[in-house]
Structure formats: C-alpha cells, structure tokens
Amino acid sequence: MREQEHAMKLSITSIATRNACLLCAALREFQNDLLKHLKPDDCRRFCNTHGWLMANAGPAESVAAIFLTAILNQDWRPASPVSEECDLCSRMHKEKERRLEEIAKQLREPKLRSWLHDYGTLCLRHGREVIHKLPEALRESIQELISRNSAETVETLEDFLQRVKEGSHAGGGVLGRAAEFLVAQRGTES
Ligand SMILES: [Zn+2]
Ligand SMILES: [Zn+2]
C-alpha cells in the first residue's frame, strides 16, 4: 500500500511538471490508451469528436467493425458529446470522476499541496472541479494556483496581442495554450 501511494505521488508530480494541467494530461493519457485498445463492442454510439478520434487513432479492425455496425443499423444516430449518449464520453466522464477523487485525496497532504501551489498547473475548468471536491479549508491553496495560472495566461496573451498589433503573427501557439486553459486540452472534454 505504501509503495502504491508513493507511485501515485510520483505520477501526479511527474504529470504536473509537464507544464500542462495535470487532469488534462491524465485524461489525454487515458483516452490514448482507450483508443489504442478499442474493441469492436466498446463503442456503439459516439459523438463527432470520438468518431474522428477512433478514425484517426483506433485499431483499424475494431474501428471498421464499429463503423459498419453503425452504418448498417438504420436507427443509428450520432450522439451528443455527453456521457448519457456517447459511449466514449461516458468512459471519459467516469475516469475524470475517479481522477478528481484521487487528486482531492492526495491534496490533503500538505507537502504535495504546497508543491502544487508553487509549481503545478490546472486549467480553469479542472481547477474549479478540483476545488469543488475539496473541503473548505483546503480550497484557498488551489484557488491561488488557478489565479497564478490565469495571470500567466493573461500576460502571454497581452504580449501576443501587442505583437499582433505591431504586425507580427509569430507565436500562434499562445492562442492554443489560452484555449487549453479555458476549455481543457483538445478532445479531452466535450
Ligand atoms: Zn485541465
Ligand atoms: Zn464522445
């Protein structure tokens, strides 16, 4: 048990040092793995995003079978990107809940909390969801982490805007990072 806890701590800090929201990073990893090992029966209904993710990243045999089943079923309709409709959105939602509980539990440890406060990254969406899972007394630290990440995003956006006004269009990755901060990494959330 001790070793397992240690491994989880290592994984949360190693995810966090990638300079991306740790929940976004965990969800992306989960989704990549899910797509890679997709079986023909794993997905009957799917949304636009997951249709394309399967087409681009799923095992060809499974995805062809999934698409054939859908096309040959006259009642098949594209799903909205919600867990009640899309089978893969549903898997992502369950994983997110599991991860949120895990992070909230780990944040009860002062050392990890202060490390995350100083060096961690959370997007706005996931930051608020983490806060929602925490007891009142532990919320301030994560609120400060979100404020720091928010201020960093504002600063790079303002710099970028200034350069655009001066006629330079370099550094478009700034907009992608701002989108990531606001709505989470592409394809990890609906
Ligand atoms: Zn996130
Ligand atoms: Zn979906």
PDB file of C-alpha atoms and ligand atoms in Angstrom:
ATOM      1  CA  MET A   1       0.000   0.000   0.000  1.00  0.00           C
ATOM      2  CA  ARG A   2       2.814   2.352   0.960  1.00  0.00           C
ATOM      3  CA  GLU A   3       4.577   1.713  -2.298  1.00  0.00           C
ATOM      4  CA  GLN A   4       1.398   2.212  -4.253  1.00  0.00           C
ATOM      5  CA  GLU A   5       0.821   5.591  -2.595  1.00  0.00           C
ATOM      6  CA  HIS A   6       4.372   6.560  -3.391  1.00  0.00           C
ATOM      7  CA  ALA A   7       3.907   5.585  -7.032  1.00  0.00           C
ATOM      8  CA  MET A   8       0.739   7.668  -7.250  1.00  0.00           C
ATOM      9  CA  LYS A   9       2.551  10.681  -5.814  1.00  0.00           C
ATOM     10  CA  LEU A  10       5.361  10.288  -8.292  1.00  0.00           C
ATOM     11  CA  SER A  11       2.910  10.062 -11.109  1.00  0.00           C
ATOM     12  CA  ILE A  12       0.983  13.178 -10.073  1.00  0.00           C
ATOM     13  CA  THR A  13       4.162  15.255  -9.776  1.00  0.00           C
ATOM     14  CA  SER A  14       5.656  13.902 -12.983  1.00  0.00           C
ATOM     15  CA  ILE A  15       2.423  14.740 -14.809  1.00  0.00           C
ATOM     16  CA  ALA A  16       2.358  18.193 -13.212  1.00  0.00           C
ATOM     17  CA  THR A  17       5.898  19.090 -14.309  1.00  0.00           C
ATOM     18  CA  ARG A  18       4.919  18.803 -17.956  1.00  0.00           C
ATOM     19  CA  ASN A  19       3.591  22.334 -17.703  1.00  0.00           C
ATOM     20  CA  ALA A  20       0.097  21.184 -18.599  1.00  0.00           C
ATOM     21  CA  CYS A  21      -2.997  20.810 -16.450  1.00  0.00           C
ATOM     22  CA  LEU A  22      -2.461  17.573 -14.559  1.00  0.00           C
ATOM     23  CA  LEU A  23      -6.045  16.445 -15.039  1.00  0.00           C
ATOM     24  CA  CYS A  24      -5.971  17.257 -18.775  1.00  0.00           C
ATOM     25  CA  ALA A  25      -2.730  15.290 -19.071  1.00  0.00           C
ATOM     26  CA  ALA A  26      -4.158  12.317 -17.163  1.00  0.00           C
ATOM     27  CA  LEU A  27      -7.333  12.319 -19.277  1.00  0.00           C
ATOM     28  CA  ARG A  28      -5.392  12.521 -22.513  1.00  0.00           C
ATOM     29  CA  GLU A  29      -3.247   9.581 -21.453  1.00  0.00           C
ATOM     30  CA  PHE A  30      -6.342   7.577 -20.513  1.00  0.00           C
ATOM     31  CA  GLN A  31      -8.050   8.389 -23.809  1.00  0.00           C
ATOM     32  CA  ASN A  32      -4.998   7.496 -25.902  1.00  0.00           C
ATOM     33  CA  ASP A  33      -4.837   4.161 -24.147  1.00  0.00           C
ATOM     34  CA  LEU A  34      -8.576   3.583 -24.511  1.00  0.00           C
ATOM     35  CA  LEU A  35      -8.423   4.269 -28.265  1.00  0.00           C
ATOM     36  CA  LYS A  36      -5.348   2.142 -28.744  1.00  0.00           C
ATOM     37  CA  HIS A  37      -7.004  -0.912 -27.199  1.00  0.00           C
ATOM     38  CA  LEU A  38     -10.513  -0.355 -28.523  1.00  0.00           C
ATOM     39  CA  LYS A  39     -12.602  -3.499 -29.119  1.00  0.00           C
ATOM     40  CA  PRO A  40     -15.495  -3.681 -31.610  1.00  0.00           C
ATOM     41  CA  ASP A  41     -18.023  -3.881 -28.747  1.00  0.00           C
ATOM     42  CA  ASP A  42     -16.595  -0.958 -26.768  1.00  0.00           C
ATOM     43  CA  CYS A  43     -18.469   1.735 -28.638  1.00  0.00           C
ATOM     44  CA  ARG A  44     -21.958   1.639 -30.144  1.00  0.00           C
ATOM     45  CA  ARG A  45     -22.895   5.287 -30.005  1.00  0.00           C
ATOM     46  CA  PHE A  46     -20.383   8.064 -30.478  1.00  0.00           C
ATOM     47  CA  CYS A  47     -20.164  11.825 -30.866  1.00  0.00           C
ATOM     48  CA  ASN A  48     -18.376  13.786 -33.603  1.00  0.00           C
ATOM     49  CA  THR A  49     -15.124  14.080 -31.612  1.00  0.00           C
ATOM     50  CA  HIS A  50     -14.981  10.396 -30.753  1.00  0.00           C
ATOM     51  CA  GLY A  51     -15.934   9.317 -34.279  1.00  0.00           C
ATOM     52  CA  TRP A  52     -12.912  11.203 -35.557  1.00  0.00           C
ATOM     53  CA  LEU A  53     -10.606  10.132 -32.733  1.00  0.00           C
ATOM     54  CA  MET A  54     -11.457   6.493 -33.451  1.00  0.00           C
ATOM     55  CA  ALA A  55     -10.893   7.023 -37.177  1.00  0.00           C
ATOM     56  CA  ASN A  56      -7.515   8.623 -36.528  1.00  0.00           C
ATOM     57  CA  ALA A  57      -6.195   6.609 -33.599  1.00  0.00           C
ATOM     58  CA  GLY A  58      -8.166   3.386 -33.090  1.00  0.00           C
ATOM     59  CA  PRO A  59      -7.151  -0.113 -34.230  1.00  0.00           C
ATOM     60  CA  ALA A  60      -8.278  -0.359 -37.884  1.00  0.00           C
ATOM     61  CA  GLU A  61     -10.092  -3.670 -37.469  1.00  0.00           C
ATOM     62  CA  SER A  62     -12.134  -2.602 -34.442  1.00  0.00           C
ATOM     63  CA  VAL A  63     -12.979   0.821 -35.836  1.00  0.00           C
ATOM     64  CA  ALA A  64     -14.058  -0.565 -39.229  1.00  0.00           C
ATOM     65  CA  ALA A  65     -16.356  -3.022 -37.394  1.00  0.00           C
ATOM     66  CA  ILE A  66     -17.779  -0.233 -35.189  1.00  0.00           C
ATOM     67  CA  PHE A  67     -18.451   1.986 -38.200  1.00  0.00           C
ATOM     68  CA  LEU A  68     -20.008  -0.881 -40.198  1.00  0.00           C
ATOM     69  CA  THR A  69     -22.366  -1.767 -37.348  1.00  0.00           C
ATOM     70  CA  ALA A  70     -23.448   1.868 -37.128  1.00  0.00           C
ATOM     71  CA  ILE A  71     -23.991   2.296 -40.877  1.00  0.00           C
ATOM     72  CA  LEU A  72     -25.952  -0.952 -41.200  1.00  0.00           C
ATOM     73  CA  ASN A  73     -28.232  -0.017 -38.289  1.00  0.00           C
ATOM     74  CA  GLN A  74     -30.929   2.272 -39.660  1.00  0.00           C
ATOM     75  CA  ASP A  75     -31.754   3.570 -36.190  1.00  0.00           C
ATOM     76  CA  TRP A  76     -28.199   4.737 -35.564  1.00  0.00           C
ATOM     77  CA  ARG A  77     -27.799   8.464 -34.916  1.00  0.00           C
ATOM     78  CA  PRO A  78     -24.701  10.493 -33.982  1.00  0.00           C
ATOM     79  CA  ALA A  79     -24.545  11.020 -30.219  1.00  0.00           C
ATOM     80  CA  SER A  80     -24.284  14.366 -28.496  1.00  0.00           C
ATOM     81  CA  PRO A  81     -20.969  14.699 -26.639  1.00  0.00           C
ATOM     82  CA  VAL A  82     -22.426  13.768 -23.252  1.00  0.00           C
ATOM     83  CA  SER A  83     -21.904  10.658 -21.183  1.00  0.00           C
ATOM     84  CA  GLU A  84     -25.603   9.684 -21.444  1.00  0.00           C
ATOM     85  CA  GLU A  85     -25.280   9.362 -25.233  1.00  0.00           C
ATOM     86  CA  CYS A  86     -21.686   8.701 -26.351  1.00  0.00           C
ATOM     87  CA  ASP A  87     -20.040   5.517 -25.058  1.00  0.00           C
ATOM     88  CA  LEU A  88     -16.568   7.070 -25.091  1.00  0.00           C
ATOM     89  CA  CYS A  89     -17.674  10.349 -23.477  1.00  0.00           C
ATOM     90  CA  SER A  90     -19.136   8.132 -20.775  1.00  0.00           C
ATOM     91  CA  ARG A  91     -15.800   6.341 -20.206  1.00  0.00           C
ATOM     92  CA  MET A  92     -14.002   9.698 -20.074  1.00  0.00           C
ATOM     93  CA  HIS A  93     -16.502  11.056 -17.594  1.00  0.00           C
ATOM     94  CA  LYS A  94     -16.054   8.083 -15.260  1.00  0.00           C
ATOM     95  CA  GLU A  95     -12.274   8.361 -15.461  1.00  0.00           C
ATOM     96  CA  LYS A  96     -12.454  12.070 -14.686  1.00  0.00           C
ATOM     97  CA  GLU A  97     -14.556  11.438 -11.593  1.00  0.00           C
ATOM     98  CA  ARG A  98     -12.078   8.779 -10.459  1.00  0.00           C
ATOM     99  CA  ARG A  99      -9.109  11.105 -11.017  1.00  0.00           C
ATOM    100  CA  LEU A 100     -10.831  14.040  -9.303  1.00  0.00           C
ATOM    101  CA  GLU A 101     -11.409  11.941  -6.197  1.00  0.00           C
ATOM    102  CA  GLU A 102      -7.796  10.744  -6.290  1.00  0.00           C
ATOM    103  CA  ILE A 103      -6.384  14.265  -6.641  1.00  0.00           C
ATOM    104  CA  ALA A 104      -8.675  15.625  -3.911  1.00  0.00           C
ATOM    105  CA  LYS A 105      -7.482  12.848  -1.609  1.00  0.00           C
ATOM    106  CA  GLN A 106      -3.809  13.484  -2.393  1.00  0.00           C
ATOM    107  CA  LEU A 107      -4.196  17.213  -1.846  1.00  0.00           C
ATOM    108  CA  ARG A 108      -4.931  16.579   1.810  1.00  0.00           C
ATOM    109  CA  GLU A 109      -1.218  16.065   2.209  1.00  0.00           C
ATOM    110  CA  PRO A 110       0.376  19.466   2.976  1.00  0.00           C
ATOM    111  CA  LYS A 111       3.685  18.794   1.172  1.00  0.00           C
ATOM    112  CA  LEU A 112       2.050  17.874  -2.094  1.00  0.00           C
ATOM    113  CA  ARG A 113      -0.418  20.732  -1.742  1.00  0.00           C
ATOM    114  CA  SER A 114       2.304  23.297  -1.325  1.00  0.00           C
ATOM    115  CA  TRP A 115       4.354  21.805  -4.169  1.00  0.00           C
ATOM    116  CA  LEU A 116       1.350  22.010  -6.491  1.00  0.00           C
ATOM    117  CA  HIS A 117       0.573  25.510  -5.267  1.00  0.00           C
ATOM    118  CA  ASP A 118       4.048  26.674  -6.263  1.00  0.00           C
ATOM    119  CA  TYR A 119       4.744  24.674  -9.428  1.00  0.00           C
ATOM    120  CA  GLY A 120       1.598  22.902 -10.623  1.00  0.00           C
ATOM    121  CA  THR A 121      -0.747  23.682 -13.481  1.00  0.00           C
ATOM    122  CA  LEU A 122      -4.513  23.304 -13.623  1.00  0.00           C
ATOM    123  CA  CYS A 123      -6.784  24.579 -16.364  1.00  0.00           C
ATOM    124  CA  LEU A 124      -9.697  26.764 -15.321  1.00  0.00           C
ATOM    125  CA  ARG A 125     -12.272  24.083 -15.866  1.00  0.00           C
ATOM    126  CA  HIS A 126     -10.485  21.323 -13.972  1.00  0.00           C
ATOM    127  CA  GLY A 127      -9.210  23.702 -11.312  1.00  0.00           C
ATOM    128  CA  ARG A 128     -12.777  24.628 -10.415  1.00  0.00           C
ATOM    129  CA  GLU A 129     -13.799  20.985 -10.397  1.00  0.00           C
ATOM    130  CA  VAL A 130     -10.912  20.092  -8.072  1.00  0.00           C
ATOM    131  CA  ILE A 131     -11.901  22.926  -5.718  1.00  0.00           C
ATOM    132  CA  HIS A 132     -15.458  21.647  -5.671  1.00  0.00           C
ATOM    133  CA  LYS A 133     -14.180  18.299  -4.345  1.00  0.00           C
ATOM    134  CA  LEU A 134     -12.074  19.817  -1.565  1.00  0.00           C
ATOM    135  CA  PRO A 135     -13.089  20.701   1.973  1.00  0.00           C
ATOM    136  CA  GLU A 136     -13.405  24.459   2.556  1.00  0.00           C
ATOM    137  CA  ALA A 137     -10.105  24.699   4.467  1.00  0.00           C
ATOM    138  CA  LEU A 138      -8.018  23.378   1.543  1.00  0.00           C
ATOM    139  CA  ARG A 139      -9.607  25.424  -1.217  1.00  0.00           C
ATOM    140  CA  GLU A 140      -7.580  28.602  -0.905  1.00  0.00           C
ATOM    141  CA  SER A 141      -4.316  26.966  -1.975  1.00  0.00           C
ATOM    142  CA  ILE A 142      -5.849  25.666  -5.222  1.00  0.00           C
ATOM    143  CA  GLN A 143      -7.637  28.958  -5.803  1.00  0.00           C
ATOM    144  CA  GLU A 144      -4.214  30.655  -5.630  1.00  0.00           C
ATOM    145  CA  LEU A 145      -2.770  28.115  -8.053  1.00  0.00           C
ATOM    146  CA  ILE A 146      -5.551  28.874 -10.560  1.00  0.00           C
ATOM    147  CA  SER A 147      -5.021  32.615 -10.092  1.00  0.00           C
ATOM    148  CA  ARG A 148      -1.305  32.181 -10.814  1.00  0.00           C
ATOM    149  CA  ASN A 149      -2.009  30.126 -13.951  1.00  0.00           C
ATOM    150  CA  SER A 150      -4.622  32.664 -15.005  1.00  0.00           C
ATOM    151  CA  ALA A 151      -2.220  35.591 -14.561  1.00  0.00           C
ATOM    152  CA  GLU A 152       0.447  33.753 -16.590  1.00  0.00           C
ATOM    153  CA  THR A 153      -2.039  33.186 -19.427  1.00  0.00           C
ATOM    154  CA  VAL A 154      -3.147  36.835 -19.347  1.00  0.00           C
ATOM    155  CA  GLU A 155       0.453  38.007 -19.519  1.00  0.00           C
ATOM    156  CA  THR A 156       1.369  35.863 -22.548  1.00  0.00           C
ATOM    157  CA  LEU A 157      -1.911  36.789 -24.286  1.00  0.00           C
ATOM    158  CA  GLU A 158      -1.335  40.506 -23.749  1.00  0.00           C
ATOM    159  CA  ASP A 159       2.230  40.224 -25.070  1.00  0.00           C
ATOM    160  CA  PHE A 160       0.937  38.297 -28.060  1.00  0.00           C
ATOM    161  CA  LEU A 161      -1.812  40.848 -28.757  1.00  0.00           C
ATOM    162  CA  GLN A 162       0.718  43.663 -28.626  1.00  0.00           C
ATOM    163  CA  ARG A 163       2.955  41.872 -31.135  1.00  0.00           C
ATOM    164  CA  VAL A 164      -0.017  41.164 -33.446  1.00  0.00           C
ATOM    165  CA  LYS A 165      -0.901  44.861 -33.387  1.00  0.00           C
ATOM    166  CA  GLU A 166       2.663  45.616 -34.386  1.00  0.00           C
ATOM    167  CA  GLY A 167       2.249  43.337 -37.411  1.00  0.00           C
ATOM    168  CA  SER A 168       3.941  40.159 -36.168  1.00  0.00           C
ATOM    169  CA  HIS A 169       1.961  36.920 -36.417  1.00  0.00           C
ATOM    170  CA  ALA A 170       4.541  34.622 -34.890  1.00  0.00           C
ATOM    171  CA  GLY A 171       3.751  32.666 -31.738  1.00  0.00           C
ATOM    172  CA  GLY A 172       0.247  31.408 -32.567  1.00  0.00           C
ATOM    173  CA  GLY A 173       0.738  28.609 -30.026  1.00  0.00           C
ATOM    174  CA  VAL A 174      -0.184  31.210 -27.432  1.00  0.00           C
ATOM    175  CA  LEU A 175      -3.831  31.064 -28.525  1.00  0.00           C
ATOM    176  CA  GLY A 176      -3.852  27.276 -28.272  1.00  0.00           C
ATOM    177  CA  ARG A 177      -2.483  27.466 -24.735  1.00  0.00           C
ATOM    178  CA  ALA A 178      -5.150  30.023 -23.800  1.00  0.00           C
ATOM    179  CA  ALA A 179      -7.864  27.758 -25.259  1.00  0.00           C
ATOM    180  CA  GLU A 180      -6.394  24.892 -23.257  1.00  0.00           C
ATOM    181  CA  PHE A 181      -6.548  26.975 -20.096  1.00  0.00           C
ATOM    182  CA  LEU A 182     -10.182  27.952 -20.712  1.00  0.00           C
ATOM    183  CA  VAL A 183     -11.784  24.763 -22.050  1.00  0.00           C
ATOM    184  CA  ALA A 184      -9.193  21.997 -21.322  1.00  0.00           C
ATOM    185  CA  GLN A 185      -6.984  20.185 -23.837  1.00  0.00           C
ATOM    186  CA  ARG A 186      -8.477  19.482 -27.239  1.00  0.00           C
ATOM    187  CA  GLY A 187     -10.611  16.350 -27.351  1.00  0.00           C
ATOM    188  CA  THR A 188     -10.408  15.557 -23.637  1.00  0.00           C
ATOM    189  CA  GLU A 189     -13.688  17.278 -22.734  1.00  0.00           C
ATOM    190  CA  SER A 190     -16.933  17.945 -24.539  1.00  0.00           C
TER     191      SER A 190
HETATM  192 ZN    ZN B   1      -7.446  20.552 -17.391  1.00  0.00          ZN
HETATM  193 ZN    ZN B   2     -17.937  11.309 -27.254  1.00  0.00          ZN
END
